[in-house]
XYZ file of C-alpha atoms in Angstrom:
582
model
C -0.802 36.818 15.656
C 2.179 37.515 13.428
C 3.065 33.963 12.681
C -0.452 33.233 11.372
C -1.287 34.501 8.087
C -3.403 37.409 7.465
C -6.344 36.465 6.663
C -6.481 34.481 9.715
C -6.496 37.831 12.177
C -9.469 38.219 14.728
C -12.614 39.747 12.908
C -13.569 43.175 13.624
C -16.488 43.110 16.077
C -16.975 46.598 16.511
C -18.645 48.771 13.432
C -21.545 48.053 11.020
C -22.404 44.119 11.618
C -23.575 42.079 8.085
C -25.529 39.213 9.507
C -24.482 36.503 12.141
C -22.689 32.991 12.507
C -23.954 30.149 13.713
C -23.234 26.297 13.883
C -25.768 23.817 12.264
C -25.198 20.592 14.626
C -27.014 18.739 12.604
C -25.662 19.429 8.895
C -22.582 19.984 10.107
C -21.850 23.164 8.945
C -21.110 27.173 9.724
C -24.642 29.051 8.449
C -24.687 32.637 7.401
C -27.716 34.357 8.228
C -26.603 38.208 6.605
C -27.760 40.924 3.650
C -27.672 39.729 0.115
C -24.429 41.578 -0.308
C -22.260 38.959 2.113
C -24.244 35.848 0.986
C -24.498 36.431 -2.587
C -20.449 37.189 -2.882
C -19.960 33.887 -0.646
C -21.580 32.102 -3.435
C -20.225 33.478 -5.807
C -16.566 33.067 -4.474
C -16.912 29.429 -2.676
C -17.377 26.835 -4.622
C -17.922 24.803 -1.856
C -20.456 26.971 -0.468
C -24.176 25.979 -0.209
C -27.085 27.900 0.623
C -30.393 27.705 -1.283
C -32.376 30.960 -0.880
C -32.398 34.648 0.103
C -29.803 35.953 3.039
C -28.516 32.246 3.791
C -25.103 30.931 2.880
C -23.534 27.268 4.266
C -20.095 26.162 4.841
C -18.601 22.650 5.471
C -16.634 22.954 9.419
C -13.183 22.062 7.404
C -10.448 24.116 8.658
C -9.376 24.882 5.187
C -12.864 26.579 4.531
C -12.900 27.895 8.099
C -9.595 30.408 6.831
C -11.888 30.936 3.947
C -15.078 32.125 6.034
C -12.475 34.100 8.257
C -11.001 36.262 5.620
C -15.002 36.938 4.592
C -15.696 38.179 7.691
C -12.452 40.681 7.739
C -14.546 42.219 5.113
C -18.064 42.090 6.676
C -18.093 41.477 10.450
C -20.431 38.742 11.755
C -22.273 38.473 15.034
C -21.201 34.766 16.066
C -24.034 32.872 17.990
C -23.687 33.077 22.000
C -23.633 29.405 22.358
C -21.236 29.065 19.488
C -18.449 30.896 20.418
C -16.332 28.885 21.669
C -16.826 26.235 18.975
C -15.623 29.168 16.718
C -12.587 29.930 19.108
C -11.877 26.223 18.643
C -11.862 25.673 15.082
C -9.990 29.047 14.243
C -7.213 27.681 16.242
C -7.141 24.809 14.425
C -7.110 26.796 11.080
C -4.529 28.954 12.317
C -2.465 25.167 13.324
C -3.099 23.739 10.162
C -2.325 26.731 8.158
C 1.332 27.344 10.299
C 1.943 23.809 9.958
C 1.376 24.145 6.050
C 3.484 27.317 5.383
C 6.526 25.489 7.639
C 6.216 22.320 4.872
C 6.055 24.546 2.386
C 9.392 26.907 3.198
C 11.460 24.411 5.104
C 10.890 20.858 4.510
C 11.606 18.994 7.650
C 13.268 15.506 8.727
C 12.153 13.209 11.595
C 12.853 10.398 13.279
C 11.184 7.735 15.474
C 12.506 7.680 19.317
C 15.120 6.025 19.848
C 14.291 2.090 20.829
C 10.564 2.260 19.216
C 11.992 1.458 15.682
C 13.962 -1.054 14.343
C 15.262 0.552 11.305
C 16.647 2.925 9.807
C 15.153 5.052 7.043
C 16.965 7.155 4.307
C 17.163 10.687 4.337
C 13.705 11.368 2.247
C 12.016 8.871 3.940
C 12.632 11.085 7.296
C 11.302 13.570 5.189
C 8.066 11.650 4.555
C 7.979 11.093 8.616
C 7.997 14.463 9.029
C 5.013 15.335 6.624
C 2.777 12.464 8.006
C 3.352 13.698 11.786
C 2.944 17.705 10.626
C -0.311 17.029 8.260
C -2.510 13.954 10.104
C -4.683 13.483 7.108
C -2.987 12.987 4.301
C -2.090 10.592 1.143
C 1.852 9.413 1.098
C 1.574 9.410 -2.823
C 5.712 7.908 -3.506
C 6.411 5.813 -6.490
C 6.220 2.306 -5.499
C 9.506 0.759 -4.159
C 10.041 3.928 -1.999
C 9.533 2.479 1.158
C 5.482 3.853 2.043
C 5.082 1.339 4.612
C 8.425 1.439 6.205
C 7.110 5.575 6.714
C 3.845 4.702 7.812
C 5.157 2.047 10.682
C 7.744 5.175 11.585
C 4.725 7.495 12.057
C 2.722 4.331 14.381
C 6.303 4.312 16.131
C 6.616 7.748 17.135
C 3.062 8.941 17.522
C 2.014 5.510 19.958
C -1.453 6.498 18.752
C -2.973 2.961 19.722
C -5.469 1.384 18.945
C -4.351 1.532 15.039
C -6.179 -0.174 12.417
C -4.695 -0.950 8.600
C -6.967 -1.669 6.106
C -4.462 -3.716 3.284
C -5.582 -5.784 0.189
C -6.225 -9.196 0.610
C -3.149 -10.267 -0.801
C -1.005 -8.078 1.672
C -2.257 -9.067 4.862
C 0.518 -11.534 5.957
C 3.198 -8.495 4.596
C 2.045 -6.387 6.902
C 1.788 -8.562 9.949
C 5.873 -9.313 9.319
C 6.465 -6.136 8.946
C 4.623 -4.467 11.849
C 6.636 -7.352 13.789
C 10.048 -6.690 12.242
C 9.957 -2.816 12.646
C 7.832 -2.191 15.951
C 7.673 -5.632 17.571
C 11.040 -7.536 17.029
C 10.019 -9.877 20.704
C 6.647 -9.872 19.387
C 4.831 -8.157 22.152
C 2.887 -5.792 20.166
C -0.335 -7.231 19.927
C -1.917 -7.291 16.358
C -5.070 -9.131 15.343
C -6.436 -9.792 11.792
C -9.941 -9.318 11.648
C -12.326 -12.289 9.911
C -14.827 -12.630 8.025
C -17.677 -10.446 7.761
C -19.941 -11.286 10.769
C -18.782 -8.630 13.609
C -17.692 -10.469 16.520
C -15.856 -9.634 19.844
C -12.587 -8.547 19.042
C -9.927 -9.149 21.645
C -7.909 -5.998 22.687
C -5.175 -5.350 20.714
C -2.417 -2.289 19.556
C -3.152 -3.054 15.776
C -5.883 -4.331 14.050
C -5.768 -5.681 10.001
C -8.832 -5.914 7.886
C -8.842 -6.021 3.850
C -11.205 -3.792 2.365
C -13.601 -6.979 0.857
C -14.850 -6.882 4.399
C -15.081 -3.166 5.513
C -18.871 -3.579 4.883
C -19.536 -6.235 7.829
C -18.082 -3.871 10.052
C -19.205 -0.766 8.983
C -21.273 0.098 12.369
C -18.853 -1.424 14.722
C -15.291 0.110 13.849
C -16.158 3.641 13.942
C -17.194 2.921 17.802
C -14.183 1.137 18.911
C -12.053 3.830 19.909
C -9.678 3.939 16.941
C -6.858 6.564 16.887
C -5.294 5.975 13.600
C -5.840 4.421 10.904
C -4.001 3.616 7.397
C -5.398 2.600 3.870
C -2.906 0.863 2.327
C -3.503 1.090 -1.788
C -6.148 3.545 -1.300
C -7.432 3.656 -4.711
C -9.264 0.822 -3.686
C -11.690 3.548 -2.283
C -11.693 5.571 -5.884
C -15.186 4.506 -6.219
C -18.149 5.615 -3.906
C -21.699 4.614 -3.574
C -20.757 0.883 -2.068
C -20.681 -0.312 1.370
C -16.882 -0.343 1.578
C -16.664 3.305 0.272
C -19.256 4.211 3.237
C -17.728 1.653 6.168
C -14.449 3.531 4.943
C -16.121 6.811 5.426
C -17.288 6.080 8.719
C -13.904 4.868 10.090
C -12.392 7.720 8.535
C -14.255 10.353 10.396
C -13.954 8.871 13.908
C -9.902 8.264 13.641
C -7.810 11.464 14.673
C -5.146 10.497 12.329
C -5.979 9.177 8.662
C -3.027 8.025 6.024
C -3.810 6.795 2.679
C -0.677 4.800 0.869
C -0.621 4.786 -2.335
C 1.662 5.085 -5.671
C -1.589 5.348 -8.137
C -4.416 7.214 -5.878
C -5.476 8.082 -9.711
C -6.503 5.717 -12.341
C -8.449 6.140 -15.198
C -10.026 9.229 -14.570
C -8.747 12.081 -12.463
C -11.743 12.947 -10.616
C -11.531 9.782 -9.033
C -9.157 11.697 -6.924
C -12.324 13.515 -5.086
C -13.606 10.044 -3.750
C -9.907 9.357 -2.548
C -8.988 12.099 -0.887
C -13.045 12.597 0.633
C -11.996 9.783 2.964
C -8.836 11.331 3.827
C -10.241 14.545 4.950
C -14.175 14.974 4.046
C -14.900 18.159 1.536
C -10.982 19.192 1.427
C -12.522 19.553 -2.268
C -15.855 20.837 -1.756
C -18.721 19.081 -2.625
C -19.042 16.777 -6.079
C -21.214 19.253 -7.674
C -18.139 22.148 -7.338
C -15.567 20.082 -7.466
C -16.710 18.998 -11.119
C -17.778 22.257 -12.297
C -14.743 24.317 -10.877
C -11.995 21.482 -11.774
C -13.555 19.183 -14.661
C -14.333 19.640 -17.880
C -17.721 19.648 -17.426
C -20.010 19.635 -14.678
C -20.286 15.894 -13.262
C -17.330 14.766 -15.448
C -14.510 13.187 -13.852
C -11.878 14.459 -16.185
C -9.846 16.634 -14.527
C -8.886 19.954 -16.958
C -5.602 20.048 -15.579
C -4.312 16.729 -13.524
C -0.792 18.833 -12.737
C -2.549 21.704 -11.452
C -4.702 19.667 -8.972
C -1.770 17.715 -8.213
C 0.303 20.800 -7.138
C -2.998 22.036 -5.139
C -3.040 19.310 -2.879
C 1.157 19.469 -2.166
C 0.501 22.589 -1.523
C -2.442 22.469 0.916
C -0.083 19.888 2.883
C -2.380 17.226 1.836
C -0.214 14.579 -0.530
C 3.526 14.035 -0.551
C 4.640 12.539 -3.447
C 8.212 12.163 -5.218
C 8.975 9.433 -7.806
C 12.214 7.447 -8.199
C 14.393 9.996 -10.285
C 14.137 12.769 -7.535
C 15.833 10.530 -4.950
C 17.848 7.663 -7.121
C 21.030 8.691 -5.194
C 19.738 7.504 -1.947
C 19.129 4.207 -3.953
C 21.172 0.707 -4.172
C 21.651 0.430 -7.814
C 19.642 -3.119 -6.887
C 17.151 -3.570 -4.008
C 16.056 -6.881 -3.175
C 12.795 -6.776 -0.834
C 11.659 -10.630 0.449
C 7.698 -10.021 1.225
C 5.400 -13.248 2.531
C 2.462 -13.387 0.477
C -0.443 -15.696 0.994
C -1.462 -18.904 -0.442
C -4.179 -20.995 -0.928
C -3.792 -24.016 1.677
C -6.785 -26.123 0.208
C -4.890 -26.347 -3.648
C -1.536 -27.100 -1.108
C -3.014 -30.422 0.303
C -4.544 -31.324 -2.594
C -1.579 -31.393 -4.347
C 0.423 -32.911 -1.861
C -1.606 -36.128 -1.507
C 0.090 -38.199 -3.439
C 3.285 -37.261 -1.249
C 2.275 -39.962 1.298
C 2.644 -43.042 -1.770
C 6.225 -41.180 -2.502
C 7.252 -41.325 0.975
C 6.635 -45.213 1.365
C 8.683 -46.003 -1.298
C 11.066 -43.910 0.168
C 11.527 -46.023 3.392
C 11.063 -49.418 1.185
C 14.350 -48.738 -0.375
C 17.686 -48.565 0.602
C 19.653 -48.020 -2.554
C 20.898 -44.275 -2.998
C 20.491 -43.422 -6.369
C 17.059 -45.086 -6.089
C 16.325 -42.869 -2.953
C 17.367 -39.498 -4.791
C 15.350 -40.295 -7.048
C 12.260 -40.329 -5.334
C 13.324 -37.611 -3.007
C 13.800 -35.047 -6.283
C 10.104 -36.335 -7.251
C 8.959 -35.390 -3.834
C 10.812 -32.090 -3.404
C 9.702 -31.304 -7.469
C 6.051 -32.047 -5.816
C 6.713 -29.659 -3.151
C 7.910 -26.593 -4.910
C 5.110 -26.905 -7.742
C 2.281 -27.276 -5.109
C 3.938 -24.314 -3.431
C 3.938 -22.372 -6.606
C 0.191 -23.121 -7.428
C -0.644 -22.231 -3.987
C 0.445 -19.193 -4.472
C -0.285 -17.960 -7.625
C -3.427 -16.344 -7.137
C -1.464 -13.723 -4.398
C 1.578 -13.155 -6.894
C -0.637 -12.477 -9.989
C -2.785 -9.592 -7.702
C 0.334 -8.215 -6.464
C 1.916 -7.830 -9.789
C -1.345 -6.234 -10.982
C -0.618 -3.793 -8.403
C 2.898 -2.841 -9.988
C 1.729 -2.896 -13.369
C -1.210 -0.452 -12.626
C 1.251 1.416 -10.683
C 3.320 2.049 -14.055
C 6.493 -0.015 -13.336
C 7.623 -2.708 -16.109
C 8.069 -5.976 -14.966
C 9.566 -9.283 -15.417
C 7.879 -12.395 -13.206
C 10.167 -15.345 -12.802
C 8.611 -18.686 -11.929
C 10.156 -22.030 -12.753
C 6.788 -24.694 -13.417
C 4.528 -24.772 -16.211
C 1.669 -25.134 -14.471
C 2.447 -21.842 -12.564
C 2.647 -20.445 -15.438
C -0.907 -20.792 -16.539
C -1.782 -19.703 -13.789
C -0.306 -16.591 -14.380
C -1.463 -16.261 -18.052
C -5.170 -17.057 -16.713
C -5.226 -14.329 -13.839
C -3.204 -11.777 -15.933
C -4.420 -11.826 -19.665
C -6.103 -8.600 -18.707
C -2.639 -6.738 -18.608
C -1.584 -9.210 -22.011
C 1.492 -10.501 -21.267
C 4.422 -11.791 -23.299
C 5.698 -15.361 -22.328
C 9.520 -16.533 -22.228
C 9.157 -20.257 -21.231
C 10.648 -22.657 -23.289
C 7.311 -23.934 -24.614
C 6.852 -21.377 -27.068
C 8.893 -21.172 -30.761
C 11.637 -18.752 -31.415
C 9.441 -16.839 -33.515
C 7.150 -16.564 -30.730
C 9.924 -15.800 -27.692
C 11.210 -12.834 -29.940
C 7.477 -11.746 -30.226
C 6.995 -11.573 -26.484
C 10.548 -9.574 -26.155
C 9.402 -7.227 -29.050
C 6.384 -6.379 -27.872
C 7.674 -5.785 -23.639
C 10.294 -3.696 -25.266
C 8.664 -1.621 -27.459
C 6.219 -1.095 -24.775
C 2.794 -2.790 -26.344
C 2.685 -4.927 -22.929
C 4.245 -3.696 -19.582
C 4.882 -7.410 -18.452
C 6.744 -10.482 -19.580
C 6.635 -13.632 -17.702
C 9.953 -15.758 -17.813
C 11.198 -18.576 -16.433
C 13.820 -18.943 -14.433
C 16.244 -20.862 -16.573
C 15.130 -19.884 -19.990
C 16.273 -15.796 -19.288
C 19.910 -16.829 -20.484
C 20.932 -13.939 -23.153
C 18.152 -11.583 -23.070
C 18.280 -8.033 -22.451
C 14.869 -7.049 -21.185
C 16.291 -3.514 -19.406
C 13.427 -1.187 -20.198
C 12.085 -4.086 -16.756
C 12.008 -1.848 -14.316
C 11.051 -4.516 -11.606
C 11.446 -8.669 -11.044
C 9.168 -10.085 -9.371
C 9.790 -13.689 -8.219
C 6.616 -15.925 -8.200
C 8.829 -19.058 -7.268
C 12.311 -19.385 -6.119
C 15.424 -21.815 -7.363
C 17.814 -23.460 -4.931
C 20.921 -21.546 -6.611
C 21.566 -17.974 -5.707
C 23.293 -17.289 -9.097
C 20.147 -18.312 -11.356
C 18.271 -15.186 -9.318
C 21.307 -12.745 -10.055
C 20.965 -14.041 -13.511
C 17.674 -13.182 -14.131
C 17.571 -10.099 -12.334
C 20.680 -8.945 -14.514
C 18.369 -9.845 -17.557
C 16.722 -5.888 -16.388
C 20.159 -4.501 -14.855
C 23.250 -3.411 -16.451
C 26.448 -2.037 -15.320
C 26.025 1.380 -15.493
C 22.675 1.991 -16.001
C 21.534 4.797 -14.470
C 18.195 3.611 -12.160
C 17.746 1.610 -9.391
C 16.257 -2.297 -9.975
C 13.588 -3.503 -7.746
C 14.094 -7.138 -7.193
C 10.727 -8.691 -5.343
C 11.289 -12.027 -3.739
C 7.526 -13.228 -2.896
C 7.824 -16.243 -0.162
C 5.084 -18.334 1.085
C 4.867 -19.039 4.987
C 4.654 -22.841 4.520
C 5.592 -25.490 1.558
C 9.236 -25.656 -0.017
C 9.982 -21.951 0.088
C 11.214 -21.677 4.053
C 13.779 -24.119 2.759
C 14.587 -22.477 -0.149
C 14.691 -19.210 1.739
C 17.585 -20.639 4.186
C 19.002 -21.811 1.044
C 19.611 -18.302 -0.363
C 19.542 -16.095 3.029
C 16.592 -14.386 2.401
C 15.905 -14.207 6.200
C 15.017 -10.161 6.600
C 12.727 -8.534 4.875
C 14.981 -6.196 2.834
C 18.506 -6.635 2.032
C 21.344 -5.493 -0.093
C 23.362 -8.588 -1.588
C 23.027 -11.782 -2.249
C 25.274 -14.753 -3.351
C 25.581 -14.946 -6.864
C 26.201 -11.426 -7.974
C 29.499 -12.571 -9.726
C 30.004 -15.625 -11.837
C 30.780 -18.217 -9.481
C 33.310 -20.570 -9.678
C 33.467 -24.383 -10.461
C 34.067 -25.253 -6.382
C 31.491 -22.865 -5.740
C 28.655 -24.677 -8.138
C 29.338 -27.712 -6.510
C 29.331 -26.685 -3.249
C 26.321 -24.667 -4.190
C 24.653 -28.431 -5.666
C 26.023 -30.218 -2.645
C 24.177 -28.153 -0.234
C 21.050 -28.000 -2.466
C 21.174 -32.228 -2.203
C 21.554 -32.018 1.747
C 18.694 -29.636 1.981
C 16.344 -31.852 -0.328
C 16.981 -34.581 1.922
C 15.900 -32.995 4.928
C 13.263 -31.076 3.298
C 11.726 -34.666 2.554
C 12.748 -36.063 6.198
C 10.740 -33.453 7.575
C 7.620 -34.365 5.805
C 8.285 -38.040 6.286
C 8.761 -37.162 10.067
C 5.446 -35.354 10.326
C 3.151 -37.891 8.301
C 4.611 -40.073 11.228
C 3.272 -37.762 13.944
C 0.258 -36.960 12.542
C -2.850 -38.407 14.148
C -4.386 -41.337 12.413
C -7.979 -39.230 11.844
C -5.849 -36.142 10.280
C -4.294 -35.127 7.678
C -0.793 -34.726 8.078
C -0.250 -31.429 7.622
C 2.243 -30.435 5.385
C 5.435 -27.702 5.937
C-alpha cells in the first residue's frame, strides 16, 4: 500500500467499533449510522456531508469524498454492511486509482501520443501533454486559451482510447468544423462513421462511431441518449451548461452520468460569475464540489452567492485535484508560429443563398446572348460579385456567433469582410459586444474613432474591410477573423499584418471561415487554403509587378469558370427544380 497515500490505508477492523457503513441504493450515497462523536465531527469537517438528525451522517459515492470517509474511519473504525462490502472494496480502489493517478500529474507531468496509424497529425509538445492529462483524469475540463489546439487534443484522446460509440455535443455554429475535422484527423478515407443528429423529435439513429448534436436540442433527447450505450462523450464550449434548472442542463446531466469518459472544452468555463463554475464542472463529475448549499457557503461570499471569494484559489483546487488543465498562450508561445492561419467550414444559411441568387439565371442569359468579350466580363464580374455577396450573407449569422465566442473568450479581434451588406449584418448580430467600424462608409473623424476606441480597449472588436485596412496599426488585435475572402493572397497578408509586426513578441491567430458551397470553394483553390491548418501563404512579402498580374490573370480564369459552372448546372437542372447553386 506504499504507493497510495496514507490516508487511503485499510481501516482498522479490530478494537472499539463507532457505528457502521452502509450504501443507500437509492440516494446514492455512503450512510453513517455511529455515536454523536463520529457524525457530529463529519459534519462539522465535510462540507459536502448531509445528514439531518441524531447518529446519521451522508456522503455522495465520489471517489474524492470516498478518501475523505476513509481517512474518518482511520480514526473511528466502522462496521461496513455484509452486503456492501464489496461495493466498498470497489470504490476504495478506485480512490486509491484516482488519487495515484493525481499525485503522478502532479510530480511528473507526462506526454502521450496516439498509436501510430490512428492519427493523422502531429501535435506539439504541450499538446502531448494535454493527451496525457485527458487519458490519466477521464472527467475533466481541457480549460487552454483559445487557439491552443482543444480539439486537435480531444480527437487525440478519441484516437487512442477507441472508446466508441462517442458523442460531441458542439454549438450550432460548429457542427460542420467538427465533422471536417473528425474526418481529417481520424478518418482521412472517410470510413469512420459519424452522424449529426436532427431536430428534436428522437428517431432511430443509424449505428455509427460518432455522433454530433448542438446543445439547442439536448432536451428532445434527454431520455434516449443516456440509454444508447455511449462511452465518451465531449462538450465542446461547455459554458454553455453554466446555467442549470433547464432541460439542456438536465439532458446534459443525464448523458453525463452514463458515459465512462466525460471532457468539457472550453477557454471561458467562467463568465460572469465564478460560481457558475459549480454547474460546469457538476456535469463533468457530479458533487466533485459538494452540494450548492456548501459549495456557496464554504467558497462564496455568502451563502447562495455565486461570487467566488477567491477565483485563483478555486482555480488552483481543481488543477490540483486533476480535474482542469489549463495554460494560456504566454506559457507555451515558443511552441508557436509567430502567425497561425486555421481554415474552419462554418455553416450558412442556404434559404438567404437561393434567394439571393435568383436573379443569377437573367445574368446568365445574357451571358450566352453575347459574344463580345469585354461585354461578357462584364456580366461575368456582376455574376461572380452576386456570388461572393450571397455567400457572405449566407454566412453571416455563423461568423458573427463564432466571433462572439472569441470575444467572450478575451481575445481582441479584427473581422475582415469585403460587402456592405455583410457588414450590417455584422453590426446587427454584434452591437451587443459594440464594435468599431473601418469600412469606407464612415468619415475620417469617425474611422479614427473606431481605432481609438479598439485600441484603448473601450471595445474588444473592430470590423474592417478588406481593402480599407491600408496603414493602420491595430496590434493590440490579437486575432483576424475572416468573414469573407478576396481572390488575392496578398490583400489577406495585408490585413493580417494590420495586428502583426516584425518582432512582436506573440503569436497571431489568423481565422479563415469558409462556407461548404457558394464562391468560397473557388476562392479557397484560389489561395490554397485546402487543409485545415497551415503555416504560409502567398503573399507574405510584397509581391512583384509579374506576380500581380499573374495573380489578376488567374483570378479572371477562375471567374470564368466559376460562372461556367453555374451556367452548366442551371442547364442540368430539372425543369420542376431549382437549380441548385455551388
Amino acid at each position: 500500500m506504499s504507493e497510495y497515500p496514507f490516508y487511503l490505508r485499510d481501516a482498522p477492523v479490530d478494537g472499539h467499533i463507532y457505528g457502521t457503513l452502509s450504501y443507500n441504493r437509492k440516494s446514492k450515497c455512503w450512510m453513517i449510522k455511529a455515536e454523536p462523536c463520529v457524525t457530529e465531527l463529519a459534519k462539522r469537517l465535510f462540507p459536502g456531508c448531509d445528514g439531518r438528525g441524531r447518529g446519521v451522517a451522508r456522503f455522495v459515492a465520489h471517489r474524492r469524498v470516498i478518501c475523505d470517509l476513509n481517512w474518518l474511519m482511520l480514526r473511528y473504525p466502522l462496521e461496513i454492511a455484509e452486503r456492501d462490502r464489496a461495493r466498498w472494496e470497489e470504490a476504495l480502489w478506485d480512490a486509491r486509482e484516482y488519487a495515484r493517478r493525481r499525485e503522478e500529474m502532479l510530480t511528473a507531468p507526462s506526454s502521450a501520443s496516439p498509436p501510430e496509424g490512428s492519427f493523422s497529425g502531429e501535435l506539439l509538445d504541450f499538446q502531448k501533454q494535454g493527451l496525457a492529462f485527458l487519458l490519466s483524469a477521464r472527467r475533466c475540463l481541457l480549460a487552454d486559451e483559445m487557439g491552443l489546439g482543444k480539439t486537435v487534443q480531444a480527437l487525440a484522446f478519441l484516437a487512442t482510447t477507441a472508446a466508441y460509440p462517442a458523442i460531441l455535443v458542439v454549438p450550432p455554429h460548429l457542427v460542420r468544423n467538427w465533422i471536417n475535422e473528425l474526418h481529417r484527423f481520424l478518418s482521412p478515407d472517410h470510413r469512420l462513421r459519424v452522424h449529426v443528429i436532427k431536430g428534436l423529435t428522437p428517431y432511430t439513429l443509424p449505428e455509427a462511431d460518432v455522433y454530433i448534436i448542438h446543445y439547442l436540442l439536448l432536451r428532445g433527447w434527454k431520455e434516449v441518449l443516456p440509454h444508447m450505450g455511449l462511452r465518451t462523450v465531449i462538450f465542446d464550449e461547455i459554458q454553455e451548461l453554466r446555467r442549470n434548472g433547464t432541460n439542456k442542463y438536465s439532458a446534459a446531466s443525464l448523458l453525463s452520468e452514463s458515459c465512462e469518459n466525460v471532457i468539457g472544452l472550453s477557454g471561458t468555463p467562467i463568465y460572469n460569475q465564478g460560481g457558475e463554475i459549480w454547474n460546469v464542472v457538476n456535469i463533468l463529475d457530479f458533487h466533485f464540489l459538494g452540494d450548492w448549499e456548501s459549495f456557496s457557503r464554504e467558497w462564496c461570499y455568502a451563502y447562495n452567492s455565486a461570487v467566488v471569494a477567491k477565483p485563483e484559489l478555486l482555480g488552483e483546487y481543481l488543477r490540483r485535484e486533476g480535474l482542469m488543465l489549463r495554460r494560456v498562450k504566454s506559457e507555451v508561445l515558443r511552441e508557436l508560429a509567430p502567425k497561425r492561419r486555421l481554415v474552419q467550414e462554418i455553416d450558412w444559411d442556404d434559404k438567404v443563398y437561393r434567394e439571393l441568387m435568383a436573379p443569377v439565371a437573367e445574368q446568365l442569359r445574357l451571358l450566352r446572348a453575347t459574344d463580345d468579350p469585354s461585354r461578357r466580363a462584364m456580366i461575368e464580374d456582376a455574376i461572380c460579385q452576386r456570388q461572393r455577396q450571397a455567400t457572405g450573407v449566407a454566412k453571416a449569422p455563423f461568423v458573427a456567433a463564432f466571433v462572439k465566442a472569441l470575444v467572450e473568450a478575451g481575445e481582441k479581434v479584427l473581422l475582415m469582410a469585403h460587402h456592405h451588406a455583410v457588414m450590417d449584418l455584422y453590426k446587427q448580430e454584434l452591437r451587443s459586444l459594440r464594435p468599431g467600424f473601418v469600412t469606407g462608409r464612415e468619415t475620417d473623424a469617425q474611422k479614427d474613432a473606431s481605432v481609438r476606441r479598439f485600441m484603448e480597449g473601450s471595445c474588444d472588436l473592430l470590423c474592417v474591410s478588406l481593402r480599407s485596412a491600408s496603414g493602420l496599426n491595430l496590434q493590440r488585435a490579437t486575432c483576424v477573423v475572416f468573414g469573407e475572402l478576396d481572390w488575392s493572397p496578398a490583400v489577406h497578408s495585408q490585413a493580417e499584418d494590420r495586428a502583426h509586426r516584425i518582432g512582436q513578441q506573440d503569436s497571431l491567430l489568423c481565422y479563415y471561415l469558409v462556407s461548404p458551397r457558394g464562391s468560397d470553394r473557388d476562392m479557397q483553390d484560389a489561395l490554397g487554403l485546402k487543409v485545415s491548418q497551415f503555416v504560409s501563404l502567398m503573399g507574405d512579402r510584397q509581391p512583384s509587378p509579374e506576380e500581380t498580374l499573374f495573380v489578376e490573370t488567374q483570378a479572371r480564369e477562375r471567374i470564368r469558370r466559376l460562372v461556367m459552372r453555374l451556367d452548366r448546372d442551371m442547364d442540368n437542372a430539372p425543369v420542376s427544380e431549382t437549380p441548385e447553386m455551388p
